[in-house]
Amino acid sequence: MAVIKPFCAVRPNGAKADKIAALPYDVYNREEAKAEVEKNPESFLKIDRAETQFPDTVDTYDPRVYQKAHDTLWEMVEKGSFLREEKKCYYIYTLTMDGRTQTGITACASIDDYETGVIKKHENTRAEKEQDRINHVNICSAQTGPIFLAYRSNPVINEVVAQVQKEEPLYDFTAEDKVRHSVWMISKEEQITAVEEAFAGIGEIYIADGHHRAASAVRVGQMRRKEHPNYTGEEEFNYFLSVLFPDEQLMIMDYNRVVKDLNGMSEEEFLVKASEIFEVEEVGKEPVRPEKKGDFSMYLKGSWYRCAIRPEDQPDDPVEGLDVSILQNKLLAPVLGIQDPKTDSRIDFVGGIRGLKELERRCSLDCAAAFAMFPTSIQELFAVADAGRLMPPKSTWFEPKLRSGLFIHELEQ
């Protein structure tokens, strides 16, 4: 049984929402984040990445940076840039990109559900990446970036969403990346009860994106429990900020690979090796996308090739049967010598949002070959998580990205 609760949000004053809302903290490097804050001084990045308010000589993880994030956030609340909701509500958060819409419920998920596996994971996390957000959440005493969760579509939730979306939205703006963001409040008691009970009946929730943020939020919750040994379980630090989307609306984009060299082989020798493993057909100079699971495209020496995984080489296993696993296990490891894609500097990853031309560009700069993948499906992600397994690195790329700063969850109220 999943516990998905309404909460009293701290959220932008309506007139400022479009200026405050920012892409997630980990989309930018320090230089890019600083440029973004200089361009838009109200951007939430000045809180999520408070090092932008310091000279470059100050380390990103300096304690002063986290304290600055805290001070900036609560100063903005005090000055009216944000308001505090007085009633616990759910929120509907709709993102529209390229004419396609996905609609989620903004709520708080239970750290106990994370610990017991009701909220299922498909990636490992790294302690050093967690620590940054642990410090940020703990010192701000608030979660500022929602975790992207997924669930199997539910008719009761769908009906409540349809009813509420007939009303005027709280926010409705199009960001500079052309993604439209719209928010409604679910505030009627009968609707809140219906949503809460529907999630309790779903039973299984999946982390789609934001594993490190989720792990960090849970760690902070555990820390607060130690500080409050008589906690009841109802305190806000027992929950973490999330947006939950039904599976039928989610789009996973391709996450493509580029390799720096061919492990000492010429292009011709490598092509022969690849053709021994996969069915390979040259298709010309124009980029070609894979059309179905089991297919990928390869860019080599100025030409595109359509490649097919042979049926006998597709294992009936939720992890080993992923296209990214087959490419890694059949070609990248044994032929190119890339044994661990997480640590090998000879491989890089390119999100599908950048397009196939980016693969050509990389091959003209610093890479020898590129591989365009067919996107992993949400059903494949669910199957891996249901099996208690982990996906290979860089298996999924979700778009559009949730904006930070639209919803803030206070840990102590």
Short mmCIF file of C-alpha atoms in Angstrom, two decimals:
data_model
loop_
_atom_site.label_atom_id
_atom_site.label_comp_id
_atom_site.label_asym_id
_atom_site.label_seq_id
_atom_site.Cartn_x
_atom_site.Cartn_y
_atom_site.Cartn_z
CA MET A 1 0.00 0.00 0.00
CA ALA A 2 1.54 3.30 -1.09
CA VAL A 3 1.20 6.35 1.17
CA ILE A 4 0.95 9.43 -1.05
CA LYS A 5 -0.08 12.44 1.01
CA PRO A 6 -1.25 16.01 0.34
CA PHE A 7 0.90 18.75 1.85
CA CYS A 8 1.04 22.47 2.62
CA ALA A 9 3.22 23.72 -0.20
CA VAL A 10 5.45 26.74 -0.27
CA ARG A 11 4.95 27.95 -3.82
CA PRO A 12 5.62 31.03 -5.95
CA ASN A 13 3.45 34.09 -5.90
CA GLY A 14 1.49 33.60 -9.13
CA ALA A 15 3.00 36.56 -10.95
CA LYS A 16 6.53 35.27 -10.35
CA ALA A 17 6.12 31.56 -11.13
CA ASP A 18 7.53 31.70 -14.64
CA LYS A 19 10.62 33.61 -13.50
CA ILE A 20 11.28 31.49 -10.41
CA ALA A 21 10.77 28.02 -11.92
CA ALA A 22 14.07 26.52 -13.05
CA LEU A 23 15.35 23.35 -14.62
CA PRO A 24 16.80 20.81 -12.13
CA TYR A 25 20.09 21.66 -10.44
CA ASP A 26 21.98 18.83 -12.13
CA VAL A 27 21.15 19.95 -15.68
CA TYR A 28 23.79 22.70 -15.45
CA ASN A 29 27.46 22.87 -14.66
CA ARG A 30 28.61 25.71 -12.40
CA GLU A 31 29.42 28.10 -15.24
CA GLU A 32 26.07 27.50 -16.95
CA ALA A 33 24.15 27.89 -13.69
CA LYS A 34 25.91 31.17 -12.94
CA ALA A 35 25.08 32.51 -16.40
CA GLU A 36 21.45 31.53 -15.94
CA VAL A 37 21.18 33.36 -12.62
CA GLU A 38 22.86 36.44 -14.08
CA LYS A 39 20.33 36.40 -16.90
CA ASN A 40 17.39 35.85 -14.53
CA PRO A 41 18.13 36.95 -10.94
CA GLU A 42 14.86 35.42 -9.69
CA SER A 43 15.69 31.95 -11.00
CA PHE A 44 15.40 29.21 -8.41
CA LEU A 45 18.89 28.14 -9.42
CA LYS A 46 20.24 30.77 -7.03
CA ILE A 47 18.82 28.53 -4.28
CA ASP A 48 19.36 25.10 -5.83
CA ARG A 49 22.88 26.10 -6.88
CA ALA A 50 23.75 28.79 -4.34
CA GLU A 51 27.42 28.71 -5.34
CA THR A 52 26.26 30.99 -8.19
CA GLN A 53 26.18 33.75 -5.57
CA PHE A 54 29.86 33.33 -4.67
CA PRO A 55 33.15 33.87 -6.51
CA ASP A 56 34.48 30.81 -8.30
CA THR A 57 37.15 30.51 -5.61
CA VAL A 58 34.46 29.30 -3.16
CA ASP A 59 33.98 25.55 -3.43
CA THR A 60 30.58 24.32 -4.60
CA TYR A 61 30.24 22.25 -1.43
CA ASP A 62 31.45 24.88 1.02
CA PRO A 63 29.13 25.08 4.09
CA ARG A 64 28.58 28.76 3.29
CA VAL A 65 26.92 27.75 0.03
CA TYR A 66 24.22 25.70 1.76
CA GLN A 67 23.64 28.41 4.34
CA LYS A 68 23.22 30.92 1.51
CA ALA A 69 20.62 28.65 -0.08
CA HIS A 70 18.70 28.59 3.21
CA ASP A 71 18.91 32.34 3.70
CA THR A 72 17.90 33.15 0.12
CA LEU A 73 14.91 30.81 0.18
CA TRP A 74 13.41 32.10 3.40
CA GLU A 75 14.15 35.73 2.56
CA MET A 76 12.16 35.27 -0.63
CA VAL A 77 9.30 33.73 1.37
CA GLU A 78 9.40 36.65 3.81
CA LYS A 79 9.38 39.21 0.99
CA GLY A 80 6.38 37.62 -0.73
CA SER A 81 7.99 35.95 -3.72
CA PHE A 82 6.65 32.68 -2.28
CA LEU A 83 3.50 32.01 -0.29
CA ARG A 84 2.70 29.28 2.22
CA GLU A 85 -0.40 27.18 1.62
CA GLU A 86 -2.54 26.93 4.75
CA LYS A 87 -4.30 23.69 3.79
CA LYS A 88 -2.86 20.33 2.79
CA CYS A 89 -3.60 19.83 -0.91
CA TYR A 90 -2.52 17.87 -3.93
CA TYR A 91 -1.52 19.69 -7.10
CA ILE A 92 -1.93 18.74 -10.73
CA TYR A 93 1.22 19.51 -12.72
CA THR A 94 0.96 19.32 -16.51
CA LEU A 95 3.92 19.65 -18.89
CA THR A 96 3.41 20.04 -22.63
CA MET A 97 6.30 19.66 -25.07
CA ASP A 98 6.05 19.47 -28.88
CA GLY A 99 2.28 19.08 -28.66
CA ARG A 100 2.48 16.15 -26.22
CA THR A 101 1.17 16.46 -22.64
CA GLN A 102 1.84 14.52 -19.45
CA THR A 103 -0.05 15.18 -16.24
CA GLY A 104 1.21 14.35 -12.77
CA ILE A 105 0.08 14.66 -9.16
CA THR A 106 2.37 16.69 -6.91
CA ALA A 107 2.36 15.16 -3.44
CA CYS A 108 4.57 13.74 -0.71
CA ALA A 109 5.70 10.11 -0.67
CA SER A 110 6.68 8.11 2.40
CA ILE A 111 10.31 7.47 3.29
CA ASP A 112 9.14 4.16 4.79
CA ASP A 113 7.72 3.12 1.42
CA TYR A 114 11.13 3.85 -0.07
CA GLU A 115 12.84 1.75 2.59
CA THR A 116 10.48 -1.21 2.28
CA GLY A 117 10.43 -1.31 -1.52
CA VAL A 118 6.87 -0.12 -2.11
CA ILE A 119 8.63 2.68 -4.00
CA LYS A 120 10.84 0.76 -6.39
CA LYS A 121 14.26 1.76 -7.67
CA HIS A 122 16.14 0.80 -10.83
CA GLU A 123 19.46 2.63 -10.28
CA ASN A 124 22.21 2.61 -7.70
CA THR A 125 23.20 5.89 -6.10
CA ARG A 126 26.63 7.28 -5.22
CA ALA A 127 27.28 8.53 -1.71
CA GLU A 128 29.21 11.62 -2.84
CA LYS A 129 26.33 12.75 -5.06
CA GLU A 130 23.83 12.13 -2.30
CA GLN A 131 25.79 14.19 0.23
CA ASP A 132 25.37 17.45 -1.70
CA ARG A 133 21.57 17.21 -1.67
CA ILE A 134 21.54 15.89 1.90
CA ASN A 135 23.31 19.09 2.96
CA HIS A 136 21.03 21.23 0.82
CA VAL A 137 17.77 19.69 2.08
CA ASN A 138 18.88 19.51 5.70
CA ILE A 139 20.18 23.07 5.98
CA CYS A 140 17.28 24.58 4.00
CA SER A 141 14.92 22.37 6.05
CA ALA A 142 12.99 21.91 2.83
CA GLN A 143 12.89 19.77 -0.29
CA THR A 144 13.09 22.05 -3.30
CA GLY A 145 13.25 19.62 -6.25
CA PRO A 146 10.54 16.98 -6.72
CA ILE A 147 11.27 13.31 -7.40
CA PHE A 148 9.84 12.02 -10.69
CA LEU A 149 7.70 8.97 -9.83
CA ALA A 150 5.53 6.74 -12.02
CA TYR A 151 2.54 4.51 -11.36
CA ARG A 152 0.17 2.32 -13.35
CA SER A 153 -2.70 4.49 -14.53
CA ASN A 154 -5.74 4.64 -12.25
CA PRO A 155 -9.29 5.63 -13.37
CA VAL A 156 -10.18 7.33 -10.08
CA ILE A 157 -7.15 9.60 -10.21
CA ASN A 158 -7.79 10.26 -13.91
CA GLU A 159 -11.35 11.35 -13.13
CA VAL A 160 -10.31 13.74 -10.36
CA VAL A 161 -7.69 15.26 -12.66
CA ALA A 162 -10.27 15.76 -15.41
CA GLN A 163 -12.66 17.48 -12.99
CA VAL A 164 -10.08 19.87 -11.53
CA GLN A 165 -8.61 20.81 -14.91
CA LYS A 166 -11.94 22.40 -15.82
CA GLU A 167 -11.08 25.13 -13.32
CA GLU A 168 -8.65 28.02 -13.76
CA PRO A 169 -5.02 26.99 -13.23
CA LEU A 170 -2.82 28.47 -10.52
CA TYR A 171 0.03 28.79 -13.03
CA ASP A 172 0.15 28.56 -16.78
CA PHE A 173 3.31 29.64 -18.58
CA THR A 174 5.65 28.57 -21.33
CA ALA A 175 9.34 28.45 -20.40
CA GLU A 176 12.20 29.53 -22.62
CA ASP A 177 12.68 25.93 -23.81
CA LYS A 178 9.09 26.01 -25.19
CA VAL A 179 7.75 23.62 -22.55
CA ARG A 180 4.38 24.72 -21.17
CA HIS A 181 3.84 24.30 -17.42
CA SER A 182 0.33 24.35 -15.93
CA VAL A 183 -0.67 23.79 -12.30
CA TRP A 184 -4.04 23.28 -10.59
CA MET A 185 -4.84 22.71 -6.91
CA ILE A 186 -6.84 19.71 -5.67
CA SER A 187 -8.40 21.20 -2.53
CA LYS A 188 -11.87 19.66 -2.12
CA GLU A 189 -11.91 17.13 0.70
CA GLU A 190 -13.74 14.45 -1.28
CA GLN A 191 -11.23 14.75 -4.14
CA ILE A 192 -8.25 14.65 -1.76
CA THR A 193 -9.67 11.52 -0.11
CA ALA A 194 -10.32 9.87 -3.47
CA VAL A 195 -6.76 10.47 -4.66
CA GLU A 196 -5.19 9.32 -1.38
CA GLU A 197 -7.25 6.12 -1.33
CA ALA A 198 -6.57 5.44 -5.01
CA PHE A 199 -2.81 5.61 -4.48
CA ALA A 200 -3.13 3.34 -1.44
CA GLY A 201 -4.81 0.79 -3.69
CA ILE A 202 -2.16 0.97 -6.41
CA GLY A 203 0.45 -0.59 -4.17
CA GLU A 204 3.55 -0.02 -6.30
CA ILE A 205 5.28 3.23 -7.20
CA TYR A 206 8.42 3.55 -9.33
CA ILE A 207 11.22 6.10 -9.36
CA ALA A 208 11.47 7.23 -12.96
CA ASP A 209 14.08 9.94 -12.45
CA GLY A 210 15.79 11.46 -9.42
CA HIS A 211 17.28 8.49 -7.57
CA HIS A 212 19.91 10.65 -5.85
CA ARG A 213 17.38 13.25 -4.76
CA ALA A 214 15.13 10.51 -3.39
CA ALA A 215 17.96 8.82 -1.49
CA SER A 216 19.05 12.19 -0.07
CA ALA A 217 15.53 13.08 1.04
CA VAL A 218 15.19 9.72 2.79
CA ARG A 219 18.54 10.15 4.54
CA VAL A 220 17.50 13.55 5.85
CA GLY A 221 14.22 12.07 7.07
CA GLN A 222 16.16 9.41 8.96
CA MET A 223 18.41 12.08 10.47
CA ARG A 224 15.39 14.06 11.66
CA ARG A 225 13.90 10.93 13.22
CA LYS A 226 17.05 10.53 15.32
CA GLU A 227 16.75 14.17 16.37
CA HIS A 228 13.09 13.56 17.31
CA PRO A 229 13.11 10.15 19.04
CA ASN A 230 9.41 10.48 19.92
CA TYR A 231 8.35 11.09 16.33
CA THR A 232 4.88 9.81 15.39
CA GLY A 233 5.43 9.23 11.67
CA GLU A 234 3.11 12.07 10.72
CA GLU A 235 5.80 14.78 10.77
CA GLU A 236 6.67 16.27 7.41
CA PHE A 237 10.25 14.95 7.53
CA ASN A 238 8.78 11.46 7.10
CA TYR A 239 7.81 12.34 3.52
CA PHE A 240 9.50 13.63 0.38
CA LEU A 241 8.34 15.88 -2.43
CA SER A 242 7.29 14.04 -5.61
CA VAL A 243 5.37 14.35 -8.84
CA LEU A 244 3.67 11.11 -9.85
CA PHE A 245 2.79 10.38 -13.47
CA PRO A 246 0.65 7.56 -14.93
CA ASP A 247 2.65 5.14 -17.06
CA GLU A 248 0.53 5.64 -20.18
CA GLN A 249 1.56 9.30 -20.45
CA LEU A 250 5.31 9.01 -19.99
CA MET A 251 7.80 9.25 -22.81
CA ILE A 252 11.31 7.92 -22.44
CA MET A 253 13.73 9.23 -25.03
CA ASP A 254 16.73 7.43 -26.41
CA TYR A 255 20.00 7.63 -24.49
CA ASN A 256 22.74 7.27 -27.08
CA ARG A 257 26.39 6.26 -26.92
CA VAL A 258 29.56 7.68 -28.47
CA VAL A 259 32.98 6.03 -28.24
CA LYS A 260 36.30 7.85 -28.37
CA ASP A 261 38.27 5.18 -30.30
CA LEU A 262 37.93 1.77 -31.93
CA ASN A 263 40.34 -0.08 -29.65
CA GLY A 264 43.14 -0.05 -32.20
CA MET A 265 41.04 -1.17 -35.17
CA SER A 266 40.46 0.66 -38.43
CA GLU A 267 36.89 1.61 -39.35
CA GLU A 268 36.82 -1.24 -41.86
CA GLU A 269 38.00 -3.80 -39.29
CA PHE A 270 35.46 -2.60 -36.76
CA LEU A 271 32.65 -2.74 -39.30
CA VAL A 272 33.55 -6.35 -40.07
CA LYS A 273 33.45 -7.19 -36.36
CA ALA A 274 30.09 -5.45 -35.88
CA SER A 275 28.66 -7.27 -38.90
CA GLU A 276 29.64 -10.61 -37.37
CA ILE A 277 27.55 -9.79 -34.29
CA PHE A 278 24.59 -7.85 -35.68
CA GLU A 279 22.78 -7.57 -38.99
CA VAL A 280 24.30 -4.39 -40.43
CA GLU A 281 23.09 -2.44 -43.47
CA GLU A 282 24.57 0.83 -44.74
CA VAL A 283 21.85 3.42 -45.37
CA GLY A 284 23.79 6.54 -46.38
CA LYS A 285 24.76 9.97 -45.11
CA GLU A 286 21.41 11.02 -43.61
CA PRO A 287 20.71 10.18 -39.96
CA VAL A 288 18.46 7.17 -39.44
CA ARG A 289 16.56 6.39 -36.26
CA PRO A 290 16.00 2.85 -35.02
CA GLU A 291 12.36 1.91 -35.59
CA LYS A 292 11.75 -0.76 -32.96
CA LYS A 293 13.18 -2.61 -30.00
CA GLY A 294 16.07 -4.76 -31.15
CA ASP A 295 17.30 -2.15 -33.63
CA PHE A 296 19.95 0.54 -33.26
CA SER A 297 21.72 2.87 -35.66
CA MET A 298 25.47 3.29 -35.97
CA TYR A 299 27.40 6.27 -37.31
CA LEU A 300 30.88 5.43 -38.55
CA LYS A 301 33.26 7.23 -40.89
CA GLY A 302 30.60 9.65 -42.18
CA SER A 303 27.94 7.02 -42.89
CA TRP A 304 24.88 5.70 -41.08
CA TYR A 305 24.16 2.00 -40.65
CA ARG A 306 20.96 0.29 -39.60
CA CYS A 307 21.76 -2.52 -37.17
CA ALA A 308 19.51 -5.31 -35.92
CA ILE A 309 20.03 -7.57 -32.94
CA ARG A 310 19.54 -11.17 -34.00
CA PRO A 311 16.51 -12.83 -32.28
CA GLU A 312 18.67 -15.56 -30.77
CA ASP A 313 20.80 -12.86 -29.10
CA GLN A 314 17.87 -11.31 -27.21
CA PRO A 315 17.82 -12.88 -23.72
CA ASP A 316 14.51 -13.39 -21.93
CA ASP A 317 15.70 -11.38 -18.94
CA PRO A 318 14.51 -7.92 -17.82
CA VAL A 319 18.05 -6.50 -17.66
CA GLU A 320 20.11 -8.57 -20.09
CA GLY A 321 17.34 -8.25 -22.69
CA LEU A 322 17.52 -4.44 -22.80
CA ASP A 323 18.97 -3.10 -26.05
CA VAL A 324 21.56 -1.08 -24.13
CA SER A 325 22.66 -4.27 -22.33
CA ILE A 326 22.96 -6.24 -25.55
CA LEU A 327 25.03 -3.51 -27.21
CA GLN A 328 27.29 -3.36 -24.16
CA ASN A 329 27.66 -7.11 -23.72
CA LYS A 330 27.98 -8.06 -27.40
CA LEU A 331 30.01 -5.18 -28.83
CA LEU A 332 31.26 -2.48 -26.49
CA ALA A 333 32.86 -4.82 -23.94
CA PRO A 334 34.25 -7.71 -26.02
CA VAL A 335 35.19 -5.75 -29.16
CA LEU A 336 35.98 -2.22 -27.93
CA GLY A 337 37.19 -3.22 -24.47
CA ILE A 338 34.79 -0.89 -22.64
CA GLN A 339 34.14 -3.10 -19.62
CA ASP A 340 32.55 -0.60 -17.24
CA PRO A 341 30.62 2.20 -18.94
CA LYS A 342 30.19 3.98 -15.60
CA THR A 343 33.91 4.63 -15.25
CA ASP A 344 35.52 4.21 -18.67
CA SER A 345 36.51 7.58 -20.14
CA ARG A 346 36.40 6.13 -23.67
CA ILE A 347 32.59 6.18 -23.73
CA ASP A 348 30.19 9.10 -23.40
CA PHE A 349 26.42 9.38 -23.40
CA VAL A 350 24.20 11.76 -25.36
CA GLY A 351 20.56 12.34 -24.37
CA GLY A 352 18.04 11.95 -27.15
CA ILE A 353 16.83 15.51 -26.68
CA ARG A 354 20.02 16.61 -28.49
CA GLY A 355 19.12 14.74 -31.67
CA LEU A 356 21.12 12.56 -34.03
CA LYS A 357 23.03 15.49 -35.47
CA GLU A 358 24.75 15.78 -32.10
CA LEU A 359 26.13 12.27 -32.63
CA GLU A 360 27.56 13.35 -35.98
CA ARG A 361 29.01 16.46 -34.37
CA ARG A 362 30.71 14.44 -31.65
CA CYS A 363 32.22 12.11 -34.24
CA SER A 364 33.62 15.13 -36.06
CA LEU A 365 35.24 16.36 -32.83
CA ASP A 366 36.44 13.69 -30.44
CA CYS A 367 34.71 10.39 -31.13
CA ALA A 368 35.17 7.50 -33.57
CA ALA A 369 31.68 6.00 -33.67
CA ALA A 370 28.17 6.62 -32.34
CA PHE A 371 25.22 4.40 -31.54
CA ALA A 372 21.63 5.67 -31.62
CA MET A 373 19.37 3.51 -29.45
CA PHE A 374 15.67 2.72 -29.56
CA PRO A 375 14.21 4.16 -26.33
CA THR A 376 13.79 1.90 -23.32
CA SER A 377 10.06 1.59 -22.58
CA ILE A 378 8.36 2.38 -19.28
CA GLN A 379 7.22 -1.27 -19.20
CA GLU A 380 10.85 -2.39 -19.39
CA LEU A 381 11.71 -0.02 -16.54
CA PHE A 382 8.85 -1.45 -14.44
CA ALA A 383 9.95 -5.02 -15.21
CA VAL A 384 13.51 -4.33 -14.05
CA ALA A 385 12.31 -2.65 -10.84
CA ASP A 386 9.74 -5.41 -10.17
CA ALA A 387 12.53 -7.97 -10.43
CA GLY A 388 14.56 -6.04 -7.86
CA ARG A 389 17.27 -5.46 -10.46
CA LEU A 390 19.19 -2.41 -11.68
CA MET A 391 19.29 -0.92 -15.14
CA PRO A 392 22.60 -0.31 -16.92
CA PRO A 393 23.97 3.24 -16.70
CA LYS A 394 22.24 5.84 -18.88
CA SER A 395 19.35 3.61 -19.98
CA THR A 396 16.59 6.23 -19.84
CA TRP A 397 16.25 9.91 -20.69
CA PHE A 398 13.00 11.53 -19.56
CA GLU A 399 11.64 14.68 -21.14
CA PRO A 400 10.34 17.17 -20.33
CA LYS A 401 12.14 17.91 -17.07
CA LEU A 402 10.23 18.91 -13.94
CA ARG A 403 10.88 22.48 -12.86
CA SER A 404 12.28 23.20 -9.42
CA GLY A 405 10.86 26.01 -7.33
CA LEU A 406 7.18 25.51 -8.24
CA PHE A 407 6.61 23.39 -5.14
CA ILE A 408 8.62 23.37 -1.91
CA HIS A 409 8.06 20.96 0.96
CA GLU A 410 9.00 22.19 4.44
CA LEU A 411 10.37 19.53 6.78
CA GLU A 412 9.27 21.24 9.99
CA GLN A 413 5.87 22.91 10.22
#
